[in-house]
């Protein structure tokens, strides 16, 4: 993993590189920005740069230190990634204990706290001291897509680096050139992932392209109510289904408002979408999009999903 692998993040990376090269290097950082745009990758690249034993370009991506960091198996790289679960004081105590030791085999210990907005208050407070005065041979990197949920005392002790998504057309080109995707797939992934390279890459190996067309054919073209199959799906699958439905209706809205063909997500079904334009008024499309977004929120809060989908179906197909 090298700096050049973190495509489209030249600006935050150039700030980080300047810090790494100069005396301004700070021991505590917070990387913020939407999910799936390379924040964690950038943090690992920093760990690589600080510990690489290569002679020329660092991180070289090839020395034993770089290889271990890529695989997250380096003894001086500590990553807290609890997913959607809370980060508790025990997790932070582990960081504090590890930070008090010298690096085992590298030069700098790197601590990455992924989803740092999941730090509970007790854990966040216990982190303050090490953020205030990190040991000279340690770097702490907090990663978050919800910095507003992190207490101010933590934020104020970290150097903030903002990451932003790529321009969608730029991501489409990267997916074609660097990942050999065909234009239809690249366009869909770039626009559906809203310019987030990491997310697009995660989605590329899923059957999302077929699934989104199946959802379109079943529930929009044939106007079938959400069927039992959908009802029986997991919360995550339902969330994907709601996102896909929203993306279709957003496209219909955009085309109706006169957006250029290339600006829509589902350009592979452009002619089908055009046929649907007269079927919906702007008001109806607005209502549908609001219902879809409310449904997503309810689903996140574990509101009875069957009832939710029943209500959603009733609204979508009354038109
Ligand atoms: Zn290396």
mmCIF file of C-alpha atoms and ligand atoms in Angstrom:
data_model
loop_
_atom_site.group_PDB
_atom_site.id
_atom_site.type_symbol
_atom_site.label_atom_id
_atom_site.label_comp_id
_atom_site.label_asym_id
_atom_site.label_seq_id
_atom_site.Cartn_x
_atom_site.Cartn_y
_atom_site.Cartn_z
ATOM 1 C CA UNK A 1 0.000 0.000 0.000
ATOM 2 C CA UNK A 2 1.491 3.305 -1.110
ATOM 3 C CA UNK A 3 0.363 6.928 -1.181
ATOM 4 C CA UNK A 4 -0.550 6.495 -4.853
ATOM 5 C CA UNK A 5 -3.049 3.733 -3.894
ATOM 6 C CA UNK A 6 -5.224 6.216 -2.049
ATOM 7 C CA UNK A 7 -6.734 7.529 -5.276
ATOM 8 C CA UNK A 8 -8.461 10.890 -5.308
ATOM 9 C CA UNK A 9 -7.318 11.894 -1.829
ATOM 10 C CA UNK A 10 -4.339 13.963 -2.962
ATOM 11 C CA UNK A 11 -5.260 16.981 -0.837
ATOM 12 C CA UNK A 12 -5.519 15.340 2.602
ATOM 13 C CA UNK A 13 -2.566 13.108 1.727
ATOM 14 C CA UNK A 14 -0.406 16.088 0.791
ATOM 15 C CA UNK A 15 -1.179 17.673 4.184
ATOM 16 C CA UNK A 16 -0.265 14.433 5.928
ATOM 17 C CA UNK A 17 2.929 14.038 3.917
ATOM 18 C CA UNK A 18 3.962 17.583 4.790
ATOM 19 C CA UNK A 19 3.423 16.746 8.448
ATOM 20 C CA UNK A 20 5.360 13.524 8.186
ATOM 21 C CA UNK A 21 8.254 15.280 6.497
ATOM 22 C CA UNK A 22 8.430 18.292 8.787
ATOM 23 C CA UNK A 23 8.643 19.082 12.438
ATOM 24 C CA UNK A 24 4.915 19.875 12.559
ATOM 25 C CA UNK A 25 4.140 16.200 12.857
ATOM 26 C CA UNK A 26 1.509 15.782 15.487
ATOM 27 C CA UNK A 27 0.791 12.664 17.492
ATOM 28 C CA UNK A 28 -3.001 12.782 17.307
ATOM 29 C CA UNK A 29 -5.146 13.071 14.207
ATOM 30 C CA UNK A 30 -8.778 12.819 13.312
ATOM 31 C CA UNK A 31 -9.681 11.784 9.769
ATOM 32 C CA UNK A 32 -13.261 12.707 8.921
ATOM 33 C CA UNK A 33 -15.414 12.341 5.810
ATOM 34 C CA UNK A 34 -18.042 9.971 4.377
ATOM 35 C CA UNK A 35 -17.662 6.218 4.710
ATOM 36 C CA UNK A 36 -15.811 4.297 2.015
ATOM 37 C CA UNK A 37 -13.473 7.009 0.720
ATOM 38 C CA UNK A 38 -10.120 5.786 1.988
ATOM 39 C CA UNK A 39 -9.663 7.190 5.501
ATOM 40 C CA UNK A 40 -8.555 3.898 7.010
ATOM 41 C CA UNK A 41 -6.361 3.174 4.015
ATOM 42 C CA UNK A 42 -4.681 6.564 4.494
ATOM 43 C CA UNK A 43 -4.126 5.780 8.182
ATOM 44 C CA UNK A 44 -2.465 2.486 7.281
ATOM 45 C CA UNK A 45 -0.322 4.251 4.681
ATOM 46 C CA UNK A 46 0.894 6.580 7.434
ATOM 47 C CA UNK A 47 1.684 3.564 9.604
ATOM 48 C CA UNK A 48 3.593 2.207 6.602
ATOM 49 C CA UNK A 49 5.496 5.440 5.996
ATOM 50 C CA UNK A 50 6.535 5.658 9.646
ATOM 51 C CA UNK A 51 7.738 2.074 9.851
ATOM 52 C CA UNK A 52 8.857 1.180 6.319
ATOM 53 C CA UNK A 53 12.427 -0.121 6.028
ATOM 54 C CA UNK A 54 12.608 0.498 2.279
ATOM 55 C CA UNK A 55 15.391 2.741 1.058
ATOM 56 C CA UNK A 56 13.699 4.746 -1.672
ATOM 57 C CA UNK A 57 10.011 5.554 -1.662
ATOM 58 C CA UNK A 58 8.271 5.035 1.682
ATOM 59 C CA UNK A 59 6.024 3.216 2.234
ATOM 60 C CA UNK A 60 7.509 0.836 -0.330
ATOM 61 C CA UNK A 61 4.671 -1.681 -0.003
ATOM 62 C CA UNK A 62 7.170 -4.534 -0.234
ATOM 63 C CA UNK A 63 9.357 -4.701 2.885
ATOM 64 C CA UNK A 64 8.334 -6.995 5.714
ATOM 65 C CA UNK A 65 7.059 -4.062 7.758
ATOM 66 C CA UNK A 66 4.842 -2.817 4.904
ATOM 67 C CA UNK A 67 3.509 -6.308 4.232
ATOM 68 C CA UNK A 68 2.611 -6.812 7.900
ATOM 69 C CA UNK A 69 0.905 -3.432 8.061
ATOM 70 C CA UNK A 70 -1.126 -4.202 4.924
ATOM 71 C CA UNK A 71 -2.339 -7.392 6.565
ATOM 72 C CA UNK A 72 -2.868 -5.572 9.873
ATOM 73 C CA UNK A 73 -0.483 -7.991 11.522
ATOM 74 C CA UNK A 74 2.310 -5.609 12.534
ATOM 75 C CA UNK A 75 2.928 -5.651 16.311
ATOM 76 C CA UNK A 76 3.221 -1.853 16.354
ATOM 77 C CA UNK A 77 -0.065 -1.278 14.534
ATOM 78 C CA UNK A 78 -3.117 -1.370 16.775
ATOM 79 C CA UNK A 79 -6.555 -0.984 15.240
ATOM 80 C CA UNK A 80 -9.764 -0.724 17.211
ATOM 81 C CA UNK A 81 -12.603 -1.598 14.872
ATOM 82 C CA UNK A 82 -15.755 -2.480 16.721
ATOM 83 C CA UNK A 83 -18.066 -1.880 13.751
ATOM 84 C CA UNK A 84 -21.325 -0.475 14.980
ATOM 85 C CA UNK A 85 -20.679 -1.467 18.610
ATOM 86 C CA UNK A 86 -19.606 1.003 21.258
ATOM 87 C CA UNK A 87 -15.937 1.553 21.966
ATOM 88 C CA UNK A 88 -15.562 1.065 25.691
ATOM 89 C CA UNK A 89 -13.061 2.062 28.322
ATOM 90 C CA UNK A 90 -11.449 -1.406 28.220
ATOM 91 C CA UNK A 91 -10.552 -0.816 24.552
ATOM 92 C CA UNK A 92 -8.957 2.523 25.398
ATOM 93 C CA UNK A 93 -7.104 1.088 28.406
ATOM 94 C CA UNK A 94 -5.494 -1.343 26.011
ATOM 95 C CA UNK A 95 -4.255 1.591 23.900
ATOM 96 C CA UNK A 96 -2.928 3.382 26.970
ATOM 97 C CA UNK A 97 -1.053 0.285 28.091
ATOM 98 C CA UNK A 98 0.415 -0.388 24.649
ATOM 99 C CA UNK A 99 1.366 3.270 24.184
ATOM 100 C CA UNK A 100 3.496 3.138 27.321
ATOM 101 C CA UNK A 101 5.829 0.549 25.711
ATOM 102 C CA UNK A 102 8.498 1.254 23.120
ATOM 103 C CA UNK A 103 7.780 -0.020 19.592
ATOM 104 C CA UNK A 104 8.437 -3.763 19.313
ATOM 105 C CA UNK A 105 9.978 -3.968 15.880
ATOM 106 C CA UNK A 106 9.110 -0.771 14.046
ATOM 107 C CA UNK A 107 9.965 2.852 14.731
ATOM 108 C CA UNK A 108 6.579 4.301 15.622
ATOM 109 C CA UNK A 109 3.525 2.740 17.185
ATOM 110 C CA UNK A 110 0.340 3.601 15.308
ATOM 111 C CA UNK A 111 -3.090 3.386 16.932
ATOM 112 C CA UNK A 112 -6.112 3.599 14.656
ATOM 113 C CA UNK A 113 -9.554 4.007 16.206
ATOM 114 C CA UNK A 114 -12.110 3.301 13.500
ATOM 115 C CA UNK A 115 -15.667 4.644 13.921
ATOM 116 C CA UNK A 116 -14.357 6.909 16.681
ATOM 117 C CA UNK A 117 -17.855 8.404 17.113
ATOM 118 C CA UNK A 118 -18.660 5.103 18.821
ATOM 119 C CA UNK A 119 -16.370 5.983 21.761
ATOM 120 C CA UNK A 120 -18.638 6.160 24.799
ATOM 121 C CA UNK A 121 -18.168 9.113 27.154
ATOM 122 C CA UNK A 122 -16.082 7.197 29.659
ATOM 123 C CA UNK A 123 -13.808 5.846 26.917
ATOM 124 C CA UNK A 124 -13.490 9.257 25.235
ATOM 125 C CA UNK A 125 -12.541 10.891 28.543
ATOM 126 C CA UNK A 126 -9.920 8.289 29.295
ATOM 127 C CA UNK A 127 -8.368 8.926 25.882
ATOM 128 C CA UNK A 128 -7.858 12.639 26.554
ATOM 129 C CA UNK A 129 -4.527 12.375 28.326
ATOM 130 C CA UNK A 130 -2.813 10.339 25.636
ATOM 131 C CA UNK A 131 -4.226 12.640 22.946
ATOM 132 C CA UNK A 132 -2.895 15.636 24.854
ATOM 133 C CA UNK A 133 0.588 14.209 25.178
ATOM 134 C CA UNK A 134 1.085 11.214 22.936
ATOM 135 C CA UNK A 135 4.407 9.423 23.516
ATOM 136 C CA UNK A 136 7.060 10.596 21.016
ATOM 137 C CA UNK A 137 7.100 7.248 19.255
ATOM 138 C CA UNK A 138 3.308 6.905 18.932
ATOM 139 C CA UNK A 139 0.659 8.279 16.608
ATOM 140 C CA UNK A 140 -3.063 8.046 17.284
ATOM 141 C CA UNK A 141 -5.493 8.350 14.389
ATOM 142 C CA UNK A 142 -9.230 8.622 14.965
ATOM 143 C CA UNK A 143 -11.426 7.823 11.978
ATOM 144 C CA UNK A 144 -15.032 8.927 11.739
ATOM 145 C CA UNK A 145 -17.882 9.804 9.399
ATOM 146 C CA UNK A 146 -19.779 11.450 12.272
ATOM 147 C CA UNK A 147 -17.347 13.899 13.897
ATOM 148 C CA UNK A 148 -20.327 15.788 15.338
ATOM 149 C CA UNK A 149 -20.888 12.829 17.676
ATOM 150 C CA UNK A 150 -17.424 13.086 19.222
ATOM 151 C CA UNK A 151 -16.956 15.188 22.339
ATOM 152 C CA UNK A 152 -15.293 18.550 21.725
ATOM 153 C CA UNK A 153 -12.474 17.934 24.184
ATOM 154 C CA UNK A 154 -11.361 14.982 22.056
ATOM 155 C CA UNK A 155 -11.763 16.867 18.757
ATOM 156 C CA UNK A 156 -9.777 19.854 20.005
ATOM 157 C CA UNK A 157 -6.778 17.672 20.844
ATOM 158 C CA UNK A 158 -6.488 16.172 17.366
ATOM 159 C CA UNK A 159 -5.222 17.643 14.126
ATOM 160 C CA UNK A 160 -8.241 17.465 11.810
ATOM 161 C CA UNK A 161 -7.856 16.140 8.272
ATOM 162 C CA UNK A 162 -10.935 16.152 6.045
ATOM 163 C CA UNK A 163 -11.482 13.581 3.311
ATOM 164 C CA UNK A 164 -14.018 14.180 0.543
ATOM 165 C CA UNK A 165 -15.538 11.916 -2.122
ATOM 166 C CA UNK A 166 -14.279 12.027 -5.693
ATOM 167 C CA UNK A 167 -16.141 13.762 -8.477
ATOM 168 C CA UNK A 168 -18.341 10.954 -9.797
ATOM 169 C CA UNK A 169 -17.160 11.188 -13.397
ATOM 170 C CA UNK A 170 -13.567 11.002 -12.110
ATOM 171 C CA UNK A 171 -14.364 7.868 -10.104
ATOM 172 C CA UNK A 172 -16.038 6.346 -13.180
ATOM 173 C CA UNK A 173 -12.783 6.854 -15.113
ATOM 174 C CA UNK A 174 -10.691 5.372 -12.298
ATOM 175 C CA UNK A 175 -12.927 2.288 -12.187
ATOM 176 C CA UNK A 176 -12.550 1.810 -15.946
ATOM 177 C CA UNK A 177 -8.802 2.509 -16.106
ATOM 178 C CA UNK A 178 -7.480 1.056 -12.851
ATOM 179 C CA UNK A 179 -10.000 -1.710 -12.229
ATOM 180 C CA UNK A 180 -10.885 -2.730 -15.807
ATOM 181 C CA UNK A 181 -14.632 -2.360 -15.285
ATOM 182 C CA UNK A 182 -16.908 -1.892 -18.279
ATOM 183 C CA UNK A 183 -18.465 1.545 -18.729
ATOM 184 C CA UNK A 184 -21.982 0.547 -17.624
ATOM 185 C CA UNK A 185 -20.773 -1.027 -14.366
ATOM 186 C CA UNK A 186 -18.261 1.755 -13.696
ATOM 187 C CA UNK A 187 -20.860 4.471 -14.256
ATOM 188 C CA UNK A 188 -23.425 2.790 -12.032
ATOM 189 C CA UNK A 189 -20.962 2.120 -9.185
ATOM 190 C CA UNK A 190 -19.400 5.602 -9.319
ATOM 191 C CA UNK A 191 -22.774 7.379 -9.179
ATOM 192 C CA UNK A 192 -24.488 4.975 -6.801
ATOM 193 C CA UNK A 193 -21.520 5.154 -4.400
ATOM 194 C CA UNK A 194 -21.600 8.961 -4.716
ATOM 195 C CA UNK A 195 -17.928 9.212 -5.594
ATOM 196 C CA UNK A 196 -16.721 6.951 -2.773
ATOM 197 C CA UNK A 197 -14.000 4.731 -4.200
ATOM 198 C CA UNK A 198 -13.823 2.311 -1.269
ATOM 199 C CA UNK A 199 -17.568 1.766 -1.315
ATOM 200 C CA UNK A 200 -17.602 1.309 -5.100
ATOM 201 C CA UNK A 201 -14.878 -1.326 -4.778
ATOM 202 C CA UNK A 202 -16.772 -3.150 -2.044
ATOM 203 C CA UNK A 203 -19.920 -3.133 -4.190
ATOM 204 C CA UNK A 204 -18.183 -4.264 -7.362
ATOM 205 C CA UNK A 205 -17.932 -7.849 -6.139
ATOM 206 C CA UNK A 206 -21.577 -8.035 -5.094
ATOM 207 C CA UNK A 207 -24.536 -8.795 -7.389
ATOM 208 C CA UNK A 208 -25.831 -5.252 -6.856
ATOM 209 C CA UNK A 209 -26.040 -4.438 -10.573
ATOM 210 C CA UNK A 210 -28.387 -7.378 -11.222
ATOM 211 C CA UNK A 211 -30.253 -6.782 -7.997
ATOM 212 C CA UNK A 212 -30.961 -3.142 -8.737
ATOM 213 C CA UNK A 213 -32.402 -4.058 -12.130
ATOM 214 C CA UNK A 214 -34.477 -6.819 -10.559
ATOM 215 C CA UNK A 215 -35.897 -4.361 -8.031
ATOM 216 C CA UNK A 216 -36.636 -1.888 -10.825
ATOM 217 C CA UNK A 217 -38.400 -4.502 -12.977
ATOM 218 C CA UNK A 218 -40.400 -5.992 -10.114
ATOM 219 C CA UNK A 219 -41.423 -3.017 -8.097
ATOM 220 C CA UNK A 220 -41.371 -0.050 -10.416
ATOM 221 C CA UNK A 221 -42.056 -1.306 -13.932
ATOM 222 C CA UNK A 222 -44.560 -4.017 -12.907
ATOM 223 C CA UNK A 223 -45.680 -1.993 -9.881
ATOM 224 C CA UNK A 224 -45.815 -5.089 -7.699
ATOM 225 C CA UNK A 225 -46.227 -4.486 -3.999
ATOM 226 C CA UNK A 226 -43.154 -5.390 -1.954
ATOM 227 C CA UNK A 227 -43.446 -9.136 -1.893
ATOM 228 C CA UNK A 228 -42.874 -11.734 0.789
ATOM 229 C CA UNK A 229 -39.354 -12.373 -0.376
ATOM 230 C CA UNK A 230 -38.427 -8.836 0.418
ATOM 231 C CA UNK A 231 -40.366 -8.872 3.692
ATOM 232 C CA UNK A 232 -38.400 -11.885 4.874
ATOM 233 C CA UNK A 233 -35.015 -10.308 4.297
ATOM 234 C CA UNK A 234 -32.572 -9.174 6.954
ATOM 235 C CA UNK A 235 -32.399 -5.593 8.116
ATOM 236 C CA UNK A 236 -29.248 -5.020 6.057
ATOM 237 C CA UNK A 237 -30.816 -6.422 2.881
ATOM 238 C CA UNK A 238 -33.909 -4.300 3.418
ATOM 239 C CA UNK A 239 -31.732 -1.234 3.840
ATOM 240 C CA UNK A 240 -30.030 -1.989 0.509
ATOM 241 C CA UNK A 241 -33.438 -2.439 -1.112
ATOM 242 C CA UNK A 242 -34.637 0.924 0.220
ATOM 243 C CA UNK A 243 -31.446 2.622 -0.989
ATOM 244 C CA UNK A 244 -31.864 1.098 -4.443
ATOM 245 C CA UNK A 245 -35.519 2.151 -4.660
ATOM 246 C CA UNK A 246 -34.542 5.673 -3.603
ATOM 247 C CA UNK A 247 -31.836 5.791 -6.283
ATOM 248 C CA UNK A 248 -34.397 4.912 -8.975
ATOM 249 C CA UNK A 249 -36.875 7.540 -7.868
ATOM 250 C CA UNK A 250 -34.089 10.130 -7.558
ATOM 251 C CA UNK A 251 -33.197 9.405 -11.194
ATOM 252 C CA UNK A 252 -36.805 9.814 -12.318
ATOM 253 C CA UNK A 253 -36.904 13.125 -10.440
ATOM 254 C CA UNK A 254 -33.651 14.333 -12.004
ATOM 255 C CA UNK A 255 -34.695 13.395 -15.542
ATOM 256 C CA UNK A 256 -38.063 15.076 -15.052
ATOM 257 C CA UNK A 257 -36.203 18.201 -13.901
ATOM 258 C CA UNK A 258 -34.115 18.115 -17.088
ATOM 259 C CA UNK A 259 -30.817 16.704 -15.778
ATOM 260 C CA UNK A 260 -28.300 15.486 -18.347
ATOM 261 C CA UNK A 261 -28.459 11.752 -19.097
ATOM 262 C CA UNK A 262 -24.959 11.167 -17.777
ATOM 263 C CA UNK A 263 -25.858 12.639 -14.378
ATOM 264 C CA UNK A 264 -28.274 9.855 -13.492
ATOM 265 C CA UNK A 265 -27.241 6.706 -11.651
ATOM 266 C CA UNK A 266 -29.075 4.142 -13.796
ATOM 267 C CA UNK A 267 -28.025 5.332 -17.220
ATOM 268 C CA UNK A 268 -28.208 1.698 -18.423
ATOM 269 C CA UNK A 269 -32.014 1.941 -18.093
ATOM 270 C CA UNK A 270 -32.333 5.444 -19.418
ATOM 271 C CA UNK A 271 -35.116 4.741 -21.931
ATOM 272 C CA UNK A 272 -37.200 2.858 -19.329
ATOM 273 C CA UNK A 273 -36.821 5.750 -16.921
ATOM 274 C CA UNK A 274 -37.949 8.256 -19.547
ATOM 275 C CA UNK A 275 -41.205 6.318 -19.963
ATOM 276 C CA UNK A 276 -41.933 6.707 -16.262
ATOM 277 C CA UNK A 277 -41.549 10.480 -16.168
ATOM 278 C CA UNK A 278 -45.189 11.303 -17.063
ATOM 279 C CA UNK A 279 -46.436 8.789 -14.489
ATOM 280 C CA UNK A 280 -45.278 10.824 -11.486
ATOM 281 C CA UNK A 281 -45.681 14.456 -10.497
ATOM 282 C CA UNK A 282 -42.836 16.220 -8.669
ATOM 283 C CA UNK A 283 -45.009 16.186 -5.554
ATOM 284 C CA UNK A 284 -45.511 12.420 -5.777
ATOM 285 C CA UNK A 285 -41.788 11.862 -6.312
ATOM 286 C CA UNK A 286 -41.015 14.102 -3.337
ATOM 287 C CA UNK A 287 -43.436 12.138 -1.162
ATOM 288 C CA UNK A 288 -42.010 8.797 -2.273
ATOM 289 C CA UNK A 289 -38.439 9.920 -1.609
ATOM 290 C CA UNK A 290 -39.426 11.235 1.840
ATOM 291 C CA UNK A 291 -41.156 7.954 2.676
ATOM 292 C CA UNK A 292 -38.112 5.976 1.559
ATOM 293 C CA UNK A 293 -35.777 8.090 3.648
ATOM 294 C CA UNK A 294 -38.086 7.909 6.700
ATOM 295 C CA UNK A 295 -38.362 4.153 6.236
ATOM 296 C CA UNK A 296 -34.560 3.887 6.275
ATOM 297 C CA UNK A 297 -34.446 5.803 9.543
ATOM 298 C CA UNK A 298 -37.177 3.658 11.098
ATOM 299 C CA UNK A 299 -35.412 0.531 9.981
ATOM 300 C CA UNK A 300 -32.202 1.771 11.607
ATOM 301 C CA UNK A 301 -34.160 2.267 14.823
ATOM 302 C CA UNK A 302 -35.579 -1.261 14.550
ATOM 303 C CA UNK A 303 -39.188 -0.238 14.044
ATOM 304 C CA UNK A 304 -41.294 -3.226 12.894
ATOM 305 C CA UNK A 305 -40.104 -3.597 9.330
ATOM 306 C CA UNK A 306 -43.128 -5.516 8.011
ATOM 307 C CA UNK A 307 -45.474 -2.729 8.975
ATOM 308 C CA UNK A 308 -43.046 -0.230 7.585
ATOM 309 C CA UNK A 309 -42.803 -1.939 4.213
ATOM 310 C CA UNK A 310 -46.538 -2.394 4.021
ATOM 311 C CA UNK A 311 -47.001 1.348 4.485
ATOM 312 C CA UNK A 312 -44.263 2.075 2.011
ATOM 313 C CA UNK A 313 -45.820 -0.228 -0.610
ATOM 314 C CA UNK A 314 -49.221 1.401 -0.146
ATOM 315 C CA UNK A 315 -47.727 4.792 -0.864
ATOM 316 C CA UNK A 316 -45.481 3.805 -3.761
ATOM 317 C CA UNK A 317 -48.188 2.062 -5.733
ATOM 318 C CA UNK A 318 -51.158 4.265 -5.140
ATOM 319 C CA UNK A 319 -49.974 6.481 -7.984
HETATM 320 ZN ZN1 LIG B 1 8.238 -0.759 3.164
#
